[in-house]
Structures are given as structure tokens and as C-alpha cells.
Tab-separated table of C-alpha atoms and ligand atoms in Angstrom:
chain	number	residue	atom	x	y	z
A	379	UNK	CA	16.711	-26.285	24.084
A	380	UNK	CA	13.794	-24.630	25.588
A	381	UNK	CA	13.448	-20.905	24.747
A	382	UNK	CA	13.616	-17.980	27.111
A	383	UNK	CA	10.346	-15.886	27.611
A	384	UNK	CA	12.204	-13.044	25.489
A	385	UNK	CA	12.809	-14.981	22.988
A	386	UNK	CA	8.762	-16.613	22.754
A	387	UNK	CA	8.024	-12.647	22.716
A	388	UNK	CA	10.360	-11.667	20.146
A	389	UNK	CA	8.493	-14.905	18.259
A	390	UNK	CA	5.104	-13.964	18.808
A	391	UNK	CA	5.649	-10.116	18.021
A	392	UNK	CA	6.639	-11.090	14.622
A	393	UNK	CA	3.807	-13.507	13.804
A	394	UNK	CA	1.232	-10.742	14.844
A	395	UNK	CA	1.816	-8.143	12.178
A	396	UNK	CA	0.535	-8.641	9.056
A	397	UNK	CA	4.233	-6.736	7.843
A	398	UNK	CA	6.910	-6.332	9.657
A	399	UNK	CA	10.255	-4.695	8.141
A	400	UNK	CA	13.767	-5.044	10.383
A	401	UNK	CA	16.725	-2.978	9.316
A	402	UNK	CA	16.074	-3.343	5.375
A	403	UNK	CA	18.304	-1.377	2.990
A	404	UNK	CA	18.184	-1.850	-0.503
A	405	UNK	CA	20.895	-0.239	-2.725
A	406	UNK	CA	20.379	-0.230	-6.885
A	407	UNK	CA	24.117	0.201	-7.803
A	408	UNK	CA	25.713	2.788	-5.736
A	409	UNK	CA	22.586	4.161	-4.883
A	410	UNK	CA	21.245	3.666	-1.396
A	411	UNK	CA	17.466	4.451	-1.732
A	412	UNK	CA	16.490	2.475	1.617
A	413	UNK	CA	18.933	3.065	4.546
A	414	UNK	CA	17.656	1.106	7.377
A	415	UNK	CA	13.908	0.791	7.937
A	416	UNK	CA	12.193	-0.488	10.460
A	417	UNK	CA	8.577	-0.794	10.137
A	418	UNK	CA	5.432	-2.515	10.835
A	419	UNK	CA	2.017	-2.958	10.259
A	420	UNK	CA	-0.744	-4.677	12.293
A	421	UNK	CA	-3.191	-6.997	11.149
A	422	UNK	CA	-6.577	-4.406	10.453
A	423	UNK	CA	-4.745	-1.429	10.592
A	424	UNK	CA	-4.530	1.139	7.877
A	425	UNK	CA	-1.017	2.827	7.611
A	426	UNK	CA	-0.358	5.398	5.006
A	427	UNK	CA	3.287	6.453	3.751
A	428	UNK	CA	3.862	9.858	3.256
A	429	UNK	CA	7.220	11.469	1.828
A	430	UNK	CA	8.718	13.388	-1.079
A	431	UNK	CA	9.238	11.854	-4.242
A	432	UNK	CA	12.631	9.833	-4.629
A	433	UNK	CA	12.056	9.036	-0.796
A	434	UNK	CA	11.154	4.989	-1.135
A	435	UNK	CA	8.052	4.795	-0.576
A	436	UNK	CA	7.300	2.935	-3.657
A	437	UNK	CA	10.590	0.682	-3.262
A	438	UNK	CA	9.786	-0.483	0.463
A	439	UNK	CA	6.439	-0.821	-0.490
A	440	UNK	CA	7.787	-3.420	-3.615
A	441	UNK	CA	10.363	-5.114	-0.969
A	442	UNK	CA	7.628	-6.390	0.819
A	443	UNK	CA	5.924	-8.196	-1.905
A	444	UNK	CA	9.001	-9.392	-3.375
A	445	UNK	CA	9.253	-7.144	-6.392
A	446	UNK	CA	12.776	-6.039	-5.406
A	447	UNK	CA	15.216	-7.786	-3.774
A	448	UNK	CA	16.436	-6.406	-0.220
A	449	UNK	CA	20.116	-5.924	-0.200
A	450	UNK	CA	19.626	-6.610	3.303
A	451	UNK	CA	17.484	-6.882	6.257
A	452	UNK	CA	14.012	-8.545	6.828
A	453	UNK	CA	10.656	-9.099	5.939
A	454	UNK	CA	7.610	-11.202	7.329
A	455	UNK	CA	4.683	-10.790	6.170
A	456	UNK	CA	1.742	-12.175	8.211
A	457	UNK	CA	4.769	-14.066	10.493
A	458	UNK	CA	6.596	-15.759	7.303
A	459	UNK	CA	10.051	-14.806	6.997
A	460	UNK	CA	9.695	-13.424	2.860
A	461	UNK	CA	13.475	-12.433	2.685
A	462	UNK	CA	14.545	-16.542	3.508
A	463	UNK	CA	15.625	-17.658	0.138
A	464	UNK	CA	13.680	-20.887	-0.181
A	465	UNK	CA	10.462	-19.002	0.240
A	466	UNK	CA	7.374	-19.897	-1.822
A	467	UNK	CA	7.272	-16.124	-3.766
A	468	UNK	CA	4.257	-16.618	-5.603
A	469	UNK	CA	2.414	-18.102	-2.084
A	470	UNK	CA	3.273	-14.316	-0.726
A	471	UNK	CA	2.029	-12.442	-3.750
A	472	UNK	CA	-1.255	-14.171	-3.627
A	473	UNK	CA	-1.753	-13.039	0.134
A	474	UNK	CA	-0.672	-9.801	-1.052
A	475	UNK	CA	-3.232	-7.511	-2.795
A	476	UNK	CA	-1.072	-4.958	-4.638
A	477	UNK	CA	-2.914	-1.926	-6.660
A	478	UNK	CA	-0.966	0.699	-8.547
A	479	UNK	CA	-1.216	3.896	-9.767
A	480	UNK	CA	-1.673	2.312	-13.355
A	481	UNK	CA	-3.945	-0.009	-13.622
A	482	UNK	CA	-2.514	-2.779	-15.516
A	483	UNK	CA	-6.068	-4.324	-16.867
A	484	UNK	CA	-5.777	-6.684	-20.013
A	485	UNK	CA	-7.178	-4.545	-22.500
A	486	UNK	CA	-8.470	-6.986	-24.949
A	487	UNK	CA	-10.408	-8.880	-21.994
A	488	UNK	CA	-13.509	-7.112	-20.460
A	489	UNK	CA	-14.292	-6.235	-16.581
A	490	UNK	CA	-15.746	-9.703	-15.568
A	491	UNK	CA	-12.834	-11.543	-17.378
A	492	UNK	CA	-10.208	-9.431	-15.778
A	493	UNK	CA	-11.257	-10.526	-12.561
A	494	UNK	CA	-11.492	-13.668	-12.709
A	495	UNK	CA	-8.766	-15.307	-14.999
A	496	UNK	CA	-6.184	-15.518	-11.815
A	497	UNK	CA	-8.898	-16.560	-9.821
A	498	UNK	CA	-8.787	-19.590	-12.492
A	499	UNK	CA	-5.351	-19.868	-13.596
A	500	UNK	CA	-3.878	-19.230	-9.989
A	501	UNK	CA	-6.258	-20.326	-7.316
A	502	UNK	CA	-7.787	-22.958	-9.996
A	503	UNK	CA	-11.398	-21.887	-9.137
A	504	UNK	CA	-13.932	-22.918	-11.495
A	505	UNK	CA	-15.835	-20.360	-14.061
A	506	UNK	CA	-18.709	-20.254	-11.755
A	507	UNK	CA	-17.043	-20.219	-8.183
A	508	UNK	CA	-14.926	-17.319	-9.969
A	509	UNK	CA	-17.507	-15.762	-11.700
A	510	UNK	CA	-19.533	-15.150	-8.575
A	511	UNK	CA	-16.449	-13.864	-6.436
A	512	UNK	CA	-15.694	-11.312	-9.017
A	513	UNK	CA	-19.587	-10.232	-9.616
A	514	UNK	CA	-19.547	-10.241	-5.420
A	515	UNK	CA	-16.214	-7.507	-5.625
A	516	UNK	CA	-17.823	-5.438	-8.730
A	517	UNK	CA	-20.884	-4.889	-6.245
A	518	UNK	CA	-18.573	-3.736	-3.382
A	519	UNK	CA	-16.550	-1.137	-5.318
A	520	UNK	CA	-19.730	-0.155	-7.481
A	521	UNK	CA	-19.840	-1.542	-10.909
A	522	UNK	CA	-21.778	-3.950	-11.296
A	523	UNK	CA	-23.250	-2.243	-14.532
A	524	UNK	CA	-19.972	-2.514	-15.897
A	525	UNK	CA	-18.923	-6.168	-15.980
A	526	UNK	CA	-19.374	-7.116	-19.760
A	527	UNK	CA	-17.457	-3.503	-20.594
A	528	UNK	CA	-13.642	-3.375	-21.947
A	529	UNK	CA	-10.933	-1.538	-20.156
A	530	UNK	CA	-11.191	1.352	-22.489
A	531	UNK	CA	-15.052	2.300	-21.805
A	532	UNK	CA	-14.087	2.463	-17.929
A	533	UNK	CA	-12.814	6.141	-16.795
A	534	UNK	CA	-9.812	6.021	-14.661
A	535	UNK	CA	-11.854	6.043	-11.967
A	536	UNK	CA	-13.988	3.020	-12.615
A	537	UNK	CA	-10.427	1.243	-13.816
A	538	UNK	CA	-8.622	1.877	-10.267
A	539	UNK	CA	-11.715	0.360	-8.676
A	540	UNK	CA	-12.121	-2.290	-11.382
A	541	UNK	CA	-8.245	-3.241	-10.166
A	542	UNK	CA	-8.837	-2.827	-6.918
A	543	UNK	CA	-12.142	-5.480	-6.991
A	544	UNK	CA	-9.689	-7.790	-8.794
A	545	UNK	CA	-7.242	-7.414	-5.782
A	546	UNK	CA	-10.047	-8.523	-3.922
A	547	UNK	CA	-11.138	-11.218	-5.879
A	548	UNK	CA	-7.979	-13.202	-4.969
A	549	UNK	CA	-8.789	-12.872	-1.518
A	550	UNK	CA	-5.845	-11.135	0.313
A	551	UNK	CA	-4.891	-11.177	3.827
A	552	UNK	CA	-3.269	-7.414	3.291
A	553	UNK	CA	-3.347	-4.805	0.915
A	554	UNK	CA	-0.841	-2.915	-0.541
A	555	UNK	CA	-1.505	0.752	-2.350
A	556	UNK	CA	0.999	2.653	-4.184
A	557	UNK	CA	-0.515	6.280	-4.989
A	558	UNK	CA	-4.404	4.690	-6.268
A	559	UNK	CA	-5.284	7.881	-7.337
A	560	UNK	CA	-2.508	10.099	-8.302
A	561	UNK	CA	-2.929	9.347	-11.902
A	562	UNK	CA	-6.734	9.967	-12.075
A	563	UNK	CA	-8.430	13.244	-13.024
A	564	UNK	CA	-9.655	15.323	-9.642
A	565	UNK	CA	-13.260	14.617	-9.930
A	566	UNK	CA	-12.757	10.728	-9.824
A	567	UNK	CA	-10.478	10.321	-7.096
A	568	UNK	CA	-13.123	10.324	-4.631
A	569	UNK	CA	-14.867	7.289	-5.611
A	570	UNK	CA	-11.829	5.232	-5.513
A	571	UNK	CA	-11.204	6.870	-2.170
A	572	UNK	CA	-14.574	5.668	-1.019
A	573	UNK	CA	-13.984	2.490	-2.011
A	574	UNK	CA	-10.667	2.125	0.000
A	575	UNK	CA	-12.458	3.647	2.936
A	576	UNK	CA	-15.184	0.694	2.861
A	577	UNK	CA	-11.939	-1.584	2.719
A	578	UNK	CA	-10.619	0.017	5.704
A	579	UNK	CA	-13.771	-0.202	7.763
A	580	UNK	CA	-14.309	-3.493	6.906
A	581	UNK	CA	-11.381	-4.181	8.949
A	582	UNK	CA	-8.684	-4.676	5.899
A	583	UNK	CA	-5.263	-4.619	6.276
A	584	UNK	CA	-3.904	-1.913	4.461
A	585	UNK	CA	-0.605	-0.129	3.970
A	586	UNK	CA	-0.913	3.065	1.687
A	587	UNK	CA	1.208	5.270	0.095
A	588	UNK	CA	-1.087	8.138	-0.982
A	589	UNK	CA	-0.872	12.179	-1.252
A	590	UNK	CA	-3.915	12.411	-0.187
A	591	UNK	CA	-3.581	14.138	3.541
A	592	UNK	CA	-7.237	14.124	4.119
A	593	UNK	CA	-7.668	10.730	3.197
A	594	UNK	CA	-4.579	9.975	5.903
A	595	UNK	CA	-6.212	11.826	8.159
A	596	UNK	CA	-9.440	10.460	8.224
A	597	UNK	CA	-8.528	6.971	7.522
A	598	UNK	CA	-5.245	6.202	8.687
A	599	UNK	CA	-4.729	5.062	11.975
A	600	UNK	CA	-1.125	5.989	12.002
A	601	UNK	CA	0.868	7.870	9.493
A	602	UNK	CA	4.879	7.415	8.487
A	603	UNK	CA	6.682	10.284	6.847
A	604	UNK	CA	9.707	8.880	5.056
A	605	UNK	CA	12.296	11.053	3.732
A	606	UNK	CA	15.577	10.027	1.542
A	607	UNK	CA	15.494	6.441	2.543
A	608	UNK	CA	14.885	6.820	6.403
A	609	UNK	CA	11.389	7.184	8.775
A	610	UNK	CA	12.014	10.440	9.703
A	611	UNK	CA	8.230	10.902	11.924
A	612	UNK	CA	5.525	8.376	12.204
A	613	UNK	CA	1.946	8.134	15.082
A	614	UNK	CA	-1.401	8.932	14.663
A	615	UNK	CA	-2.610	11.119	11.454
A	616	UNK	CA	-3.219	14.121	13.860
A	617	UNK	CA	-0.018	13.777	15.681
A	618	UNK	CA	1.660	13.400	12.432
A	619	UNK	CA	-0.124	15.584	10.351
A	620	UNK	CA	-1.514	18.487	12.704
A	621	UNK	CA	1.573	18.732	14.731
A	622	UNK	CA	4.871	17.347	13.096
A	623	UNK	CA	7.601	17.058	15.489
A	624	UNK	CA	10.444	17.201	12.668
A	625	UNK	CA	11.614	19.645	10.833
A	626	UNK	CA	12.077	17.706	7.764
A	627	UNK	CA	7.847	16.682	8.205
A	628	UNK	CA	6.853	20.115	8.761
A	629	UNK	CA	8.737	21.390	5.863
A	630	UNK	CA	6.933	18.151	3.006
A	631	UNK	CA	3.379	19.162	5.089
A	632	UNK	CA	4.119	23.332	4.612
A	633	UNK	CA	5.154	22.197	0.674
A	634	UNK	CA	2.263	19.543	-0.007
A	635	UNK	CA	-0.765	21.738	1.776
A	636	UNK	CA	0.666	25.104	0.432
A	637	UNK	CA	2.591	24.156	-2.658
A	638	UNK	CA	4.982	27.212	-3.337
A	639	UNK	CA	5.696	28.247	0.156
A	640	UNK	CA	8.231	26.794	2.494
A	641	UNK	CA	7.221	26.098	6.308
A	642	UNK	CA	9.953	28.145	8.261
A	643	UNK	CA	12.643	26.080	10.114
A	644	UNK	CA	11.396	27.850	13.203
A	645	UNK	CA	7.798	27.079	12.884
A	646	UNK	CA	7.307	24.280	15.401
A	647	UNK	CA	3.982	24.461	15.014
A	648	UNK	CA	2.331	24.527	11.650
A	649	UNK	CA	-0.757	25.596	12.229
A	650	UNK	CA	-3.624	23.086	11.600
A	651	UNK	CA	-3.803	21.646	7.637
A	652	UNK	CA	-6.236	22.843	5.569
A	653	UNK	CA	-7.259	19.676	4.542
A	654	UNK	CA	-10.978	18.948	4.189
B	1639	ATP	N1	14.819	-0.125	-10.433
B	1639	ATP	C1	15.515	0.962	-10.078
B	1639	ATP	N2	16.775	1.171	-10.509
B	1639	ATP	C2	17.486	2.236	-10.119
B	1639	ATP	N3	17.031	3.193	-9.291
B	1639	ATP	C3	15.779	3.060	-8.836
B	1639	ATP	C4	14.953	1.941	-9.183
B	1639	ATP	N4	13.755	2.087	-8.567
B	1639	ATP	C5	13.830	3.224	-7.852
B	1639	ATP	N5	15.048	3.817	-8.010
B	1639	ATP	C6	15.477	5.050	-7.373
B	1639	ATP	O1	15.234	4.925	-5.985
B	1639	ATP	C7	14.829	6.175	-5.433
B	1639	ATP	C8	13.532	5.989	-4.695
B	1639	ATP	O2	12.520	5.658	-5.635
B	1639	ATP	P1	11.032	5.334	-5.208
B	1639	ATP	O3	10.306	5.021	-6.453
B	1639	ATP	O4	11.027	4.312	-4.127
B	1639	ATP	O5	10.578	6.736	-4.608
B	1639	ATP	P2	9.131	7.228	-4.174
B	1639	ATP	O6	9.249	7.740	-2.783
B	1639	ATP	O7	8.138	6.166	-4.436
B	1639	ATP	O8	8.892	8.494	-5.138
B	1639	ATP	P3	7.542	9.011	-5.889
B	1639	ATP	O9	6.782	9.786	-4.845
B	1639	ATP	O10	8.053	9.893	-6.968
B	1639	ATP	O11	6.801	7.813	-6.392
B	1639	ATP	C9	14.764	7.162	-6.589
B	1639	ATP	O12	15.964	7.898	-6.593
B	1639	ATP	C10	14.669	6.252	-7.797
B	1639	ATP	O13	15.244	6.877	-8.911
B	1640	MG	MG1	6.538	5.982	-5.732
């Protein structure tokens, strides 16, 4: 049966985006903790996800890549439909880079050997082929003095980039970032942020969920500001950001820039962040 021209569009639309999320609600027990989400990200483009804690940020971000289970809705993820049951899972992890707020390094294996035993077990590269990938992704997140050192000589800072170059080592077509730095000491979170802003200029795909504002400002090219299961706001960083048009956004922004004052419901315009 030949298709209409609205349905080759609806088609195409999907296959563009690297993600794209239709109507997905996910309920653990009685709890509904996603309540209809729509949302999408383009191949190269850097969204970050914004929202209080207990919002679900972290449990869209693990729908996509298949670490919880939709209750319904769905998911492609660069144009494959990852919510069909006879989907290859692992295939979508591996195009998935995923880094977390902890690191999850083996500890008994050291820098090198942390990046490259999926690249061998997994992707069944040889020692050298893997070897040189991983030495190639040390260089671009800055440690290449560090590749014979264990997981516990690495600050928190060098770890999050150490996880981050074995991310890359898998070769991804998207990255996925739950809070990077949130569990690193103040003075370290810039490298890593560095790092992620070389990703993003080199034209990575990247979805974000990060307290960082300035980084979202700087780097993001759009921002979404979830609250209690739902996109409440989402557009560019300074639309977002500099002028919310939500209540519910201007009151996180007023708590997250000026913890221990509350943005007034009548303030419709919160006057510019100071974020760096
Ligand atoms: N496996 C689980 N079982 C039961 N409840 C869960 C589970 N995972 C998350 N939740 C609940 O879902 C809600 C959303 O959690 P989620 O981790 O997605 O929030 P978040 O926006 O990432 O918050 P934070 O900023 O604190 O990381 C919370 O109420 C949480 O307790
Ligand atoms: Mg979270």
C-alpha cells in the first residue's frame, strides 16, 4: 500500500533524531514518576535537563538506554524503535555512551585496562586496535600521564574524565550524562566540564542532566526544565534560563541561583542569572 506524504514525514522525523521520546510514562508501583513526556534530541545537539530532585530526570534519562522499562510510550534512538520487545538491548547500549555521577571504574584494573576491556570483550577488538583507541581518548580528556595508574590514585576529577574517555572508547553515536560532576569537589568540576565542552564542539550528541546553569548556558543549545514527571518549559538556554516563562521554572532558577530565597509568583521576570 503506498504511504501518504504524512505518513513518509512522520517516518523520516523519527529516523532524524538521535532520541526521540513519545508519550512515555513509567510508574514504579503506584508511583507515577514520568507522566507523559515527549521529547527529542537531534543528532549534534547538546540538550541539558534541568529540574528539582525527584523530578525524572535521571529515570527518563535510564528509559532511553533501556535501564528501566517504560510502562508505556516510545523510544527510538537514532530511528530504532528501543521500546519494540524483540529489540537487540545490548546493540542500543553500545551506541549509547552513558556516564554517571559515580564512576563505576574496576578498581583492581588500572586506567588503560579500564578502557579497553569492553572494547575487547564487547566489540572484540584486539589488545592493540584497543589499546590505541583508549590511549587516543586518554589524550582527548587529558591523561595521558595517567594510563598505568589505579582508580584510587585518580581524584574524582581525573575518574569522571577517565569514565568519560571509556564512554568514548566504545565509540558512541550519542551521549548520555546524568549529573558528571555533582559528586566531585568544586575545584575539579571544571576540568570535567571542559572536557564535555570539547565533546560538544566536536559535534557530539549529547543529552545532559547537569546543575550546572552556566555550563547550560554556554553549552546547551536548548534547555528542558522538568518538574514532577512533566516538561514544564524547554528552548534555548537564554530563553529558558534568562527569561522563564513558567512559574514553576522561575521558582527552581530563583531556588538553584539564590539557594534560600524563593522567586515571587509575581516576578515574571527574574532578572538575569548570576551565573558566570
Ligand atoms: N527504582 C525505583 N523504584 C522506586 N522508585 C524510584 C526508582 N527510581 C526512581 N524512583 C523514584 O522516582 C522519582 C524520580 O526519581 P529520579 O531519580 O528520576 O529523579 P531525579 O529528577 O533524577 O532526581 P535527582 O535530582 O535527585 O537525581 C523519585 O520519587 C524516586 O524516588
Ligand atoms: Mg537523578
Amino acid at each position: 500500500m503506498p504511504r501518504t506524504t504524512s505518513q513518509i514525514e512522520v517516518v523520516s522525523t523519527v529516523s532524524d533524531a538521535a532520541i526521540e521520546v513519545r508519550s512515555l510514562h513509567k510508574s514504579f508501583g503506584t508511583l507515577e514518576v514520568l507522566k507523559g513526556i515527549d521529547f527529542h534530541v537531534d543528532k549534534g545537539e547538546v540538550v541539558c535537563v534541568i529540574g528539582p530532585s525527584g523530578s525524572g530526570k535521571s529515570t527518563l534519562l535510564r528509559c532511553i538506554n533501556l535501564l528501566e522499562t517504560p510502562t508505556s510510550g516510545k523510544i527510538w534512538v537514532s530511528g530504532q524503535d528501543v521500546t519494540d520487545p524483540d529489540v537487540d538491548i545490548d546493540a542500543v547500549r553500545r551506541s549509547i555512551g552513558m556516564v554517571f555521577q559515580q564512576f563505576n571504574l574496576f578498581p583492581h584494573l588500572s586506567v588503560l585496562e579500564n578502557l579497553t576491556i569492553a572494547q575487547r570483550r564487547v566489540l572484540r577488538r584486539s589488545r592493540s586496535e584497543a589499546d590505541a583507541v583508549a590511549r587516543a581518548n586518554l589524550e582527548r580528556v587529558g591523561l595521558t600521564d595517567k594510563v598505568t595508574a589505579y582508580p584510587a590514585q585518580l581524584s574524582g576529577g581525573q575518574a569522571q574524565r577517565a569514565a568519560i574517555a571509556r564512554s568514548l572508547s566504545m565509540g558512541p553515536e550519542l551521549m548520555l550524562f546524568d549529573e558528571p560532576t555533582s559528586a566531585l569537589d568544586p575545584e575539579l568540576v571544571g576540568d570535567v566540564l571542559e572536557v564535555m565542552r570539547g565533546l560538544a564542539a566536536e559535534g557530539m550528541t549529547m543529552m545532559v542532566v547537569t546543575h550546572e546553569m552556566s555550563f547550560a548556558r554556554e553549552v546547551a543549545d536548548r534547555v528542558v526544565f522538568m518538574d514532577d514527571g512533566i516538561i514544564v518549559e524547554e528552548g534555548r538556554p537564554e530563553a529558558v534560563l534568562g527569561a522563564p516563562q513558567h512559574p514553576r521554572t522561575r521558582d527552581f532558577l530563583a531556588r538553584v541561583l539564590n539557594p534560600g530565597r524563593r522567586a515571587s509568583p509575581s516576578d515574571g521576570s527574574l532578572t538575569e542569572p548570576t551565573v558566570s
